PDB file of C-alpha atoms in Angstrom:
ATOM      1  CA  UNK A   1      47.355 -31.184 -68.354  1.00  0.00           C
ATOM      2  CA  UNK A   2      48.686 -29.391 -65.303  1.00  0.00           C
ATOM      3  CA  UNK A   3      45.993 -28.902 -62.734  1.00  0.00           C
ATOM      4  CA  UNK A   4      47.919 -27.019 -60.011  1.00  0.00           C
ATOM      5  CA  UNK A   5      50.881 -24.625 -60.222  1.00  0.00           C
ATOM      6  CA  UNK A   6      52.565 -23.881 -56.938  1.00  0.00           C
ATOM      7  CA  UNK A   7      54.604 -20.696 -57.092  1.00  0.00           C
ATOM      8  CA  UNK A   8      57.247 -19.611 -54.613  1.00  0.00           C
ATOM      9  CA  UNK A   9      58.989 -16.251 -54.676  1.00  0.00           C
ATOM     10  CA  UNK A  10      62.360 -16.830 -52.989  1.00  0.00           C
ATOM     11  CA  UNK A  11      65.083 -14.622 -51.544  1.00  0.00           C
ATOM     12  CA  UNK A  12      67.933 -16.457 -49.778  1.00  0.00           C
ATOM     13  CA  UNK A  13      65.718 -18.706 -47.536  1.00  0.00           C
ATOM     14  CA  UNK A  14      67.515 -21.997 -46.885  1.00  0.00           C
ATOM     15  CA  UNK A  15      64.078 -23.571 -46.195  1.00  0.00           C
ATOM     16  CA  UNK A  16      63.068 -23.331 -49.866  1.00  0.00           C
ATOM     17  CA  UNK A  17      64.097 -26.927 -50.552  1.00  0.00           C
ATOM     18  CA  UNK A  18      62.096 -28.248 -47.576  1.00  0.00           C
ATOM     19  CA  UNK A  19      59.022 -26.385 -48.845  1.00  0.00           C
ATOM     20  CA  UNK A  20      59.409 -27.854 -52.307  1.00  0.00           C
ATOM     21  CA  UNK A  21      59.903 -31.351 -50.869  1.00  0.00           C
ATOM     22  CA  UNK A  22      56.770 -30.912 -48.757  1.00  0.00           C
ATOM     23  CA  UNK A  23      54.737 -29.852 -51.826  1.00  0.00           C
ATOM     24  CA  UNK A  24      55.951 -32.865 -53.861  1.00  0.00           C
ATOM     25  CA  UNK A  25      55.783 -35.502 -51.100  1.00  0.00           C
ATOM     26  CA  UNK A  26      52.320 -34.550 -49.854  1.00  0.00           C
ATOM     27  CA  UNK A  27      50.650 -34.103 -53.250  1.00  0.00           C
ATOM     28  CA  UNK A  28      47.906 -36.582 -54.175  1.00  0.00           C
ATOM     29  CA  UNK A  29      47.714 -35.379 -57.795  1.00  0.00           C
ATOM     30  CA  UNK A  30      49.164 -37.498 -60.593  1.00  0.00           C
ATOM     31  CA  UNK A  31      52.771 -36.346 -61.251  1.00  0.00           C
ATOM     32  CA  UNK A  32      51.830 -34.757 -64.591  1.00  0.00           C
ATOM     33  CA  UNK A  33      49.180 -32.550 -62.970  1.00  0.00           C
ATOM     34  CA  UNK A  34      51.454 -30.626 -60.547  1.00  0.00           C
ATOM     35  CA  UNK A  35      54.214 -28.109 -61.102  1.00  0.00           C
ATOM     36  CA  UNK A  36      56.271 -26.077 -58.686  1.00  0.00           C
ATOM     37  CA  UNK A  37      57.840 -22.815 -59.863  1.00  0.00           C
ATOM     38  CA  UNK A  38      60.431 -21.199 -57.572  1.00  0.00           C
ATOM     39  CA  UNK A  39      61.723 -17.732 -58.567  1.00  0.00           C
ATOM     40  CA  UNK A  40      65.230 -17.143 -57.244  1.00  0.00           C
ATOM     41  CA  UNK A  41      65.075 -13.386 -56.866  1.00  0.00           C
ATOM     42  CA  UNK A  42      68.598 -12.030 -57.300  1.00  0.00           C
ATOM     43  CA  UNK A  43      70.648 -14.840 -55.763  1.00  0.00           C
ATOM     44  CA  UNK A  44      72.228 -18.215 -56.435  1.00  0.00           C
ATOM     45  CA  UNK A  45      71.506 -20.645 -53.595  1.00  0.00           C
ATOM     46  CA  UNK A  46      74.288 -21.909 -51.355  1.00  0.00           C
ATOM     47  CA  UNK A  47      72.055 -24.879 -50.457  1.00  0.00           C
ATOM     48  CA  UNK A  48      71.080 -27.868 -52.614  1.00  0.00           C
ATOM     49  CA  UNK A  49      68.058 -27.402 -54.850  1.00  0.00           C
ATOM     50  CA  UNK A  50      65.460 -30.166 -55.312  1.00  0.00           C
ATOM     51  CA  UNK A  51      65.801 -31.868 -58.655  1.00  0.00           C
ATOM     52  CA  UNK A  52      62.490 -33.151 -59.948  1.00  0.00           C
ATOM     53  CA  UNK A  53      60.825 -32.850 -63.347  1.00  0.00           C
ATOM     54  CA  UNK A  54      57.836 -31.114 -61.695  1.00  0.00           C
ATOM     55  CA  UNK A  55      60.036 -28.276 -60.372  1.00  0.00           C
ATOM     56  CA  UNK A  56      61.132 -25.307 -62.453  1.00  0.00           C
ATOM     57  CA  UNK A  57      63.588 -22.600 -61.197  1.00  0.00           C
ATOM     58  CA  UNK A  58      63.516 -19.157 -62.657  1.00  0.00           C
ATOM     59  CA  UNK A  59      66.562 -16.985 -61.971  1.00  0.00           C
ATOM     60  CA  UNK A  60      66.241 -13.206 -62.214  1.00  0.00           C
ATOM     61  CA  UNK A  61      67.927 -10.053 -61.029  1.00  0.00           C
ATOM     62  CA  UNK A  62      66.660  -8.887 -57.635  1.00  0.00           C
ATOM     63  CA  UNK A  63      63.327  -7.213 -58.450  1.00  0.00           C
ATOM     64  CA  UNK A  64      61.393  -7.912 -55.269  1.00  0.00           C
ATOM     65  CA  UNK A  65      58.631 -10.271 -54.227  1.00  0.00           C
ATOM     66  CA  UNK A  66      55.823  -8.729 -56.332  1.00  0.00           C
ATOM     67  CA  UNK A  67      57.811  -9.064 -59.565  1.00  0.00           C
ATOM     68  CA  UNK A  68      58.885 -12.647 -58.621  1.00  0.00           C
ATOM     69  CA  UNK A  69      55.248 -13.576 -58.150  1.00  0.00           C
ATOM     70  CA  UNK A  70      54.302 -12.009 -61.490  1.00  0.00           C
ATOM     71  CA  UNK A  71      57.073 -13.860 -63.324  1.00  0.00           C
ATOM     72  CA  UNK A  72      55.989 -17.138 -61.769  1.00  0.00           C
ATOM     73  CA  UNK A  73      52.353 -16.547 -62.740  1.00  0.00           C
ATOM     74  CA  UNK A  74      53.397 -15.738 -66.311  1.00  0.00           C
ATOM     75  CA  UNK A  75      55.167 -19.087 -66.496  1.00  0.00           C
ATOM     76  CA  UNK A  76      52.527 -21.151 -64.709  1.00  0.00           C
ATOM     77  CA  UNK A  77      50.650 -23.699 -66.812  1.00  0.00           C
ATOM     78  CA  UNK A  78      48.204 -24.889 -64.162  1.00  0.00           C
ATOM     79  CA  UNK A  79      44.474 -24.410 -64.164  1.00  0.00           C
ATOM     80  CA  UNK A  80      44.799 -23.217 -60.532  1.00  0.00           C
ATOM     81  CA  UNK A  81      47.639 -21.405 -58.813  1.00  0.00           C
ATOM     82  CA  UNK A  82      48.795 -21.764 -55.210  1.00  0.00           C
ATOM     83  CA  UNK A  83      51.182 -19.060 -54.020  1.00  0.00           C
ATOM     84  CA  UNK A  84      53.197 -19.952 -50.978  1.00  0.00           C
ATOM     85  CA  UNK A  85      56.146 -18.671 -48.976  1.00  0.00           C
ATOM     86  CA  UNK A  86      59.537 -20.378 -49.042  1.00  0.00           C
ATOM     87  CA  UNK A  87      59.298 -21.565 -45.457  1.00  0.00           C
ATOM     88  CA  UNK A  88      55.930 -23.464 -45.382  1.00  0.00           C
ATOM     89  CA  UNK A  89      55.027 -27.113 -44.905  1.00  0.00           C
ATOM     90  CA  UNK A  90      51.989 -28.875 -46.290  1.00  0.00           C
ATOM     91  CA  UNK A  91      49.766 -31.729 -45.065  1.00  0.00           C
ATOM     92  CA  UNK A  92      49.082 -34.880 -47.015  1.00  0.00           C
ATOM     93  CA  UNK A  93      46.483 -34.195 -49.686  1.00  0.00           C
ATOM     94  CA  UNK A  94      46.724 -30.397 -49.456  1.00  0.00           C
ATOM     95  CA  UNK A  95      46.222 -30.196 -53.243  1.00  0.00           C
ATOM     96  CA  UNK A  96      43.127 -32.424 -53.219  1.00  0.00           C
ATOM     97  CA  UNK A  97      41.618 -30.364 -50.381  1.00  0.00           C
ATOM     98  CA  UNK A  98      42.405 -27.122 -52.198  1.00  0.00           C
ATOM     99  CA  UNK A  99      40.946 -28.252 -55.523  1.00  0.00           C
ATOM    100  CA  UNK A 100      37.815 -29.755 -53.898  1.00  0.00           C
ATOM    101  CA  UNK A 101      37.006 -26.613 -51.964  1.00  0.00           C
ATOM    102  CA  UNK A 102      38.101 -23.935 -54.445  1.00  0.00           C
ATOM    103  CA  UNK A 103      35.485 -22.116 -56.509  1.00  0.00           C
ATOM    104  CA  UNK A 104      36.223 -20.805 -60.024  1.00  0.00           C
TER     105      UNK A 104
END
């Protein structure tokens, strides 16, 4: 069961891959409990995308950030959702800290 879905609306930011790598590398959840969903809003990247079974890319026509977030949420399977920007970095155990301090 997926515990945490990390969603990232993206529009042409070359730091998207670094953000995804940070989410994956600093996670303390078992691999089958984390998913990352990046919505490529109206573009095909010129940079290399992270290939990992926990990462899903959704390609859509340019509809804006709000629609990209909504599409990601519709596809999320996690019990909890973390929405982040495409240029963020995460500390070790960010997911454990989030889940331990989050209230339903």
